[in-house]
mmCIF file of C-alpha atoms in Angstrom:
data_model
loop_
_atom_site.group_PDB
_atom_site.id
_atom_site.type_symbol
_atom_site.label_atom_id
_atom_site.label_comp_id
_atom_site.label_asym_id
_atom_site.label_seq_id
_atom_site.Cartn_x
_atom_site.Cartn_y
_atom_site.Cartn_z
ATOM 1 C CA MET T 1 70.626 86.207 61.030
ATOM 2 C CA ALA T 2 67.968 84.174 59.215
ATOM 3 C CA LYS T 3 64.959 82.771 61.028
ATOM 4 C CA ILE T 4 62.204 80.337 60.113
ATOM 5 C CA LYS T 5 58.822 80.122 61.840
ATOM 6 C CA VAL T 6 56.462 77.186 61.351
ATOM 7 C CA SER T 7 53.106 77.075 63.114
ATOM 8 C CA GLY T 8 50.213 74.670 63.017
ATOM 9 C CA LYS T 9 47.425 72.926 64.871
ATOM 10 C CA LEU T 10 46.067 69.415 65.129
ATOM 11 C CA ALA T 11 42.590 69.461 63.584
ATOM 12 C CA ALA T 12 41.719 65.746 63.652
ATOM 13 C CA ILE T 13 43.018 62.234 64.314
ATOM 14 C CA GLY T 14 41.490 59.172 62.711
ATOM 15 C CA ALA T 15 42.251 55.439 62.839
ATOM 16 C CA SER T 16 43.781 53.652 65.808
ATOM 17 C CA TYR T 17 47.550 53.732 65.234
ATOM 18 C CA GLN T 18 49.411 56.272 67.337
ATOM 19 C CA ASN T 19 51.784 58.659 65.573
ATOM 20 C CA GLY T 20 54.139 61.531 66.210
ATOM 21 C CA PHE T 21 54.745 64.558 64.016
ATOM 22 C CA ALA T 22 57.990 66.139 62.845
ATOM 23 C CA ILE T 23 59.336 68.660 60.341
ATOM 24 C CA ARG T 24 62.593 68.245 58.441
ATOM 25 C CA LEU T 25 64.495 70.976 56.632
ATOM 26 C CA PRO T 26 65.759 69.058 53.573
ATOM 27 C CA ASN T 27 69.339 69.808 52.522
ATOM 28 C CA VAL T 28 69.989 71.825 55.686
ATOM 29 C CA ASP T 29 72.691 70.377 57.906
ATOM 30 C CA LEU T 30 72.173 70.022 61.646
ATOM 31 C CA THR T 31 75.130 72.319 62.204
ATOM 32 C CA ALA T 32 73.278 75.133 60.397
ATOM 33 C CA ILE T 33 70.874 75.480 63.327
ATOM 34 C CA ASN T 34 71.531 78.102 65.980
ATOM 35 C CA GLY T 35 70.313 76.295 69.073
ATOM 36 C CA GLU T 36 70.222 79.418 71.223
ATOM 37 C CA LEU T 37 67.677 81.044 68.914
ATOM 38 C CA THR T 38 65.623 77.919 68.257
ATOM 39 C CA TYR T 39 62.621 77.080 70.422
ATOM 40 C CA LEU T 40 59.251 75.322 70.366
ATOM 41 C CA THR T 41 56.005 76.460 71.962
ATOM 42 C CA ILE T 42 52.989 74.209 72.535
ATOM 43 C CA ASN T 43 49.697 75.964 73.265
ATOM 44 C CA GLY T 44 51.628 79.150 73.924
ATOM 45 C CA GLN T 45 53.983 77.533 76.436
ATOM 46 C CA ARG T 46 57.681 77.488 75.608
ATOM 47 C CA GLN T 47 59.030 73.946 75.850
ATOM 48 C CA ALA T 48 62.228 72.884 77.605
ATOM 49 C CA HIS T 49 63.497 71.516 74.274
ATOM 50 C CA SER T 50 63.255 72.687 70.678
ATOM 51 C CA GLY T 51 62.526 69.219 69.277
ATOM 52 C CA LEU T 52 65.771 69.253 67.257
ATOM 53 C CA GLU T 53 66.910 65.678 66.608
ATOM 54 C CA LEU T 54 70.587 65.722 67.536
ATOM 55 C CA ASP T 55 71.281 62.263 66.074
ATOM 56 C CA MET T 56 70.443 63.339 62.513
ATOM 57 C CA THR T 57 72.617 64.750 59.730
ATOM 58 C CA GLU T 58 69.877 67.004 58.368
ATOM 59 C CA ALA T 59 67.950 69.389 60.593
ATOM 60 C CA SER T 60 64.770 67.719 61.810
ATOM 61 C CA PHE T 61 62.404 68.721 64.621
ATOM 62 C CA VAL T 62 59.980 66.487 66.536
ATOM 63 C CA ILE T 63 56.872 68.462 67.466
ATOM 64 C CA SER T 64 55.171 65.552 69.214
ATOM 65 C CA GLU T 65 56.060 61.898 69.760
ATOM 66 C CA ASN T 66 52.424 61.009 70.391
ATOM 67 C CA LEU T 67 49.743 63.232 68.891
ATOM 68 C CA ASN T 68 46.978 61.118 70.405
ATOM 69 C CA ALA T 69 48.245 61.752 73.920
ATOM 70 C CA ASP T 70 49.130 65.399 73.381
ATOM 71 C CA ALA T 71 45.786 66.270 71.777
ATOM 72 C CA GLY T 72 43.943 65.429 74.989
ATOM 73 C CA TYR T 73 40.549 64.393 73.610
ATOM 74 C CA ASN T 74 37.717 62.248 74.979
ATOM 75 C CA CYS T 75 36.208 60.880 71.750
ATOM 76 C CA GLN T 76 37.261 57.513 70.373
ATOM 77 C CA TYR T 77 38.474 59.345 67.266
ATOM 78 C CA PHE T 78 39.252 63.047 67.434
ATOM 79 C CA ARG T 79 37.049 65.113 65.094
ATOM 80 C CA THR T 80 36.574 62.361 62.504
ATOM 81 C CA GLN T 81 33.288 61.102 63.961
ATOM 82 C CA ALA T 82 30.197 63.160 63.245
ATOM 83 C CA THR T 83 29.415 63.261 66.976
ATOM 84 C CA CYS T 84 32.920 64.378 68.024
ATOM 85 C CA ARG T 85 32.905 68.175 68.043
ATOM 86 C CA GLU T 86 35.618 68.820 70.604
ATOM 87 C CA ASP T 87 37.708 71.961 70.461
ATOM 88 C CA ILE T 88 41.190 71.917 68.937
ATOM 89 C CA ASN T 89 43.621 71.948 71.849
ATOM 90 C CA LEU T 90 47.038 71.293 70.341
ATOM 91 C CA GLU T 91 48.725 74.211 68.595
ATOM 92 C CA PHE T 92 52.445 74.694 68.066
ATOM 93 C CA GLU T 93 54.941 77.262 66.882
ATOM 94 C CA LEU T 94 58.481 76.295 65.944
ATOM 95 C CA ASN T 95 60.999 79.123 65.720
ATOM 96 C CA ILE T 96 64.268 78.130 64.035
ATOM 97 C CA GLY T 97 67.407 80.222 64.132
ATOM 98 C CA ILE T 98 69.851 79.709 61.280
ATOM 99 C CA ALA T 99 73.536 80.092 62.080
ATOM 100 C CA ALA T 100 75.379 82.961 60.409
ATOM 101 C CA GLY T 101 76.925 81.863 57.124
ATOM 102 C CA ALA T 102 75.063 78.530 57.041
ATOM 103 C CA ASP T 103 74.301 77.011 53.640
ATOM 104 C CA THR T 104 70.533 76.935 53.101
ATOM 105 C CA LEU T 105 70.484 77.322 49.318
ATOM 106 C CA GLY T 106 69.163 73.778 48.875
ATOM 107 C CA LEU T 107 66.222 74.307 51.220
ATOM 108 C CA PRO T 108 62.933 73.804 49.331
ATOM 109 C CA PRO T 109 59.997 76.190 49.858
ATOM 110 C CA MET T 110 57.433 75.760 52.601
ATOM 111 C CA PRO T 111 56.140 73.461 53.965
ATOM 112 C CA TYR T 112 59.650 71.920 53.843
ATOM 113 C CA ASP T 113 59.129 68.273 54.861
ATOM 114 C CA PRO T 114 56.346 67.646 57.408
ATOM 115 C CA PHE T 115 55.860 63.965 58.238
ATOM 116 C CA ILE T 116 54.380 61.588 60.776
ATOM 117 C CA PHE T 117 56.146 58.643 62.367
ATOM 118 C CA ALA T 118 55.106 55.728 64.551
ATOM 119 C CA THR T 119 54.994 56.523 68.243
ATOM 120 C CA PRO T 120 57.734 54.422 69.883
ATOM 121 C CA GLY T 121 56.467 51.308 71.617
ATOM 122 C CA THR T 122 53.143 51.155 69.744
ATOM 123 C CA TYR T 123 51.746 48.570 67.325
ATOM 124 C CA HIS T 124 51.506 49.472 63.629
ATOM 125 C CA GLY T 125 50.376 46.323 61.830
ATOM 126 C CA ASP T 126 51.380 42.700 61.377
ATOM 127 C CA ASP T 127 53.256 43.284 58.112
ATOM 128 C CA LEU T 128 55.710 45.728 59.704
ATOM 129 C CA PRO T 129 58.469 45.217 62.276
ATOM 130 C CA ASN T 130 57.042 44.990 65.787
ATOM 131 C CA HIS T 131 56.773 48.485 67.292
ATOM 132 C CA PRO T 132 58.758 50.209 64.523
ATOM 133 C CA GLY T 133 58.792 53.588 66.288
ATOM 134 C CA ARG T 134 60.782 56.378 64.687
ATOM 135 C CA SER T 135 61.908 54.101 61.823
ATOM 136 C CA LEU T 136 58.394 54.177 60.288
ATOM 137 C CA GLU T 137 57.734 57.501 58.551
ATOM 138 C CA ILE T 138 54.966 58.746 56.259
ATOM 139 C CA HIS T 139 55.869 61.719 54.059
ATOM 140 C CA LEU T 140 54.159 63.679 51.314
ATOM 141 C CA ALA T 141 54.173 62.027 47.900
ATOM 142 C CA ASP T 142 57.627 61.738 46.291
ATOM 143 C CA GLN T 143 59.405 63.154 49.320
ATOM 144 C CA SER T 144 62.310 60.918 50.287
ATOM 145 C CA PRO T 145 62.351 59.747 53.922
ATOM 146 C CA THR T 146 64.906 60.786 56.520
ATOM 147 C CA GLU T 147 67.995 58.768 57.382
ATOM 148 C CA LYS T 148 66.096 57.191 60.294
ATOM 149 C CA PHE T 149 63.565 55.477 58.012
ATOM 150 C CA ASP T 150 63.913 51.678 57.815
ATOM 151 C CA THR T 151 64.171 51.240 54.038
ATOM 152 C CA VAL T 152 64.994 47.522 54.321
ATOM 153 C CA ASN T 153 62.030 46.340 56.390
ATOM 154 C CA ILE T 154 59.366 48.966 55.651
ATOM 155 C CA MET T 155 59.748 50.412 52.151
ATOM 156 C CA GLY T 156 57.721 48.453 49.594
ATOM 157 C CA LYS T 157 55.600 46.634 52.174
ATOM 158 C CA SER T 158 51.877 46.071 51.660
ATOM 159 C CA VAL T 159 50.694 48.290 48.758
ATOM 160 C CA ASP T 160 53.594 50.747 48.923
ATOM 161 C CA ASP T 161 55.178 51.155 45.480
ATOM 162 C CA SER T 162 58.074 53.447 46.382
ATOM 163 C CA ASP T 163 60.974 53.338 43.923
ATOM 164 C CA PRO T 164 63.974 55.461 44.961
ATOM 165 C CA ALA T 165 65.610 54.984 41.550
ATOM 166 C CA SER T 166 62.788 56.915 39.882
ATOM 167 C CA GLY T 167 62.166 59.323 42.757
ATOM 168 C CA LYS T 168 58.830 57.751 43.664
ATOM 169 C CA TYR T 169 58.026 57.623 47.379
ATOM 170 C CA PHE T 170 54.967 56.971 49.530
ATOM 171 C CA LYS T 171 52.583 56.088 46.708
ATOM 172 C CA THR T 172 50.691 53.012 45.563
ATOM 173 C CA ALA T 173 51.105 51.477 42.095
ATOM 174 C CA ASN T 174 48.305 53.717 40.764
ATOM 175 C CA ASN T 175 49.817 56.827 42.421
ATOM 176 C CA LEU T 176 47.539 57.127 45.445
ATOM 177 C CA PRO T 177 49.638 58.998 48.041
ATOM 178 C CA TRP T 178 50.069 58.192 51.720
ATOM 179 C CA ALA T 179 49.809 61.871 52.684
ATOM 180 C CA LEU T 180 48.297 65.024 51.184
ATOM 181 C CA MET T 181 48.978 68.740 51.331
ATOM 182 C CA LEU T 182 46.030 70.972 50.441
ATOM 183 C CA PRO T 183 46.022 74.764 49.931
ATOM 184 C CA GLU T 184 42.923 75.537 51.985
ATOM 185 C CA THR T 185 40.691 74.394 54.832
ATOM 186 C CA TRP T 186 39.340 70.982 53.929
ATOM 187 C CA ALA T 187 36.361 68.841 54.936
ATOM 188 C CA TRP T 188 38.053 65.480 55.509
ATOM 189 C CA PRO T 189 36.208 62.141 55.248
ATOM 190 C CA LEU T 190 34.402 60.750 58.263
ATOM 191 C CA GLU T 191 35.977 57.891 60.168
ATOM 192 C CA ARG T 192 36.118 54.647 58.119
ATOM 193 C CA VAL T 193 34.984 56.426 54.943
ATOM 194 C CA ASP T 194 37.259 55.808 51.963
ATOM 195 C CA LEU T 195 38.677 59.026 50.509
ATOM 196 C CA LEU T 196 37.416 58.033 47.062
ATOM 197 C CA LYS T 197 33.861 57.818 48.390
ATOM 198 C CA ALA T 198 34.079 61.293 49.889
ATOM 199 C CA TYR T 199 35.932 62.806 46.903
ATOM 200 C CA PRO T 200 35.305 60.651 43.794
ATOM 201 C CA ASN T 201 37.400 62.871 41.512
ATOM 202 C CA PHE T 202 40.516 62.120 43.532
ATOM 203 C CA GLU T 203 41.060 58.864 41.644
ATOM 204 C CA GLU T 204 41.274 60.595 38.258
ATOM 205 C CA TYR T 205 43.553 63.217 39.778
ATOM 206 C CA THR T 206 46.062 60.640 40.989
ATOM 207 C CA VAL T 207 45.926 58.366 37.952
ATOM 208 C CA SER T 208 46.564 61.357 35.697
ATOM 209 C CA GLY T 209 49.598 62.324 37.741
ATOM 210 C CA GLY T 210 47.881 65.483 38.941
ATOM 211 C CA ASN T 211 47.021 66.778 35.475
ATOM 212 C CA SER T 212 43.264 66.235 35.651
ATOM 213 C CA GLN T 213 40.630 67.076 38.282
ATOM 214 C CA ILE T 214 43.067 69.370 40.051
ATOM 215 C CA LEU T 215 40.241 70.843 42.148
ATOM 216 C CA TRP T 216 39.075 67.455 43.423
ATOM 217 C CA PHE T 217 39.311 68.668 47.058
ATOM 218 C CA LYS T 218 36.860 71.554 46.685
ATOM 219 C CA GLY T 219 33.612 71.398 48.630
ATOM 220 C CA GLU T 220 31.519 71.329 45.488
ATOM 221 C CA ASN T 221 33.295 68.102 44.464
ATOM 222 C CA ALA T 222 32.711 66.373 47.796
ATOM 223 C CA VAL T 223 29.993 63.971 48.861
ATOM 224 C CA ALA T 224 28.922 66.036 51.858
ATOM 225 C CA ALA T 225 27.334 63.152 53.744
ATOM 226 C CA GLN T 226 30.688 61.356 53.758
ATOM 227 C CA CYS T 227 32.671 64.286 55.169
ATOM 228 C CA TYR T 228 33.177 65.706 58.656
#
């Protein structure tokens, strides 16, 4: 019997839009999940549900529908303001049981497909459908969205330059991504500080398609005064 364990913690929340967080197992069918062996713990407490989205074709798990509410912080912005030094108080562990004989050969390596989505019933901008909820997703660069994503009304809006025909997703025209995955602990920009001001080499990294300035995120390449 195969098992997968994914754990994480919420280190910071910036901006004012409210979002949830989920993890999809690409190319793994919902029926491949052994529900009896699958469970979710939040801050060490086993939850009544595993987060498995039963109305999906692929296996996808909602860790939180509203990170802002579940984080339980008192600052205006959680750990993105220099004066906000609150403790991290949202940690999770997702244990996934895979059914015997299930096909998981197409499953990519970790981190699989972590993504955020709009918290249902909350505002996310004038150029998007009113209260888009689960239909608005933000994934890592070039990761296709789930079947719940509203490709008609959301994809290509504002400065999004996604092009499914070429496999381009969640990037601008000059390849700036909507989400990042970094291999180590990172000093993120302070609230309202543009990423390019905190990490100037990031622009060359993206424009080059990731071939230049590959260590742009290192502390020695940061403008320390612009980072948390």
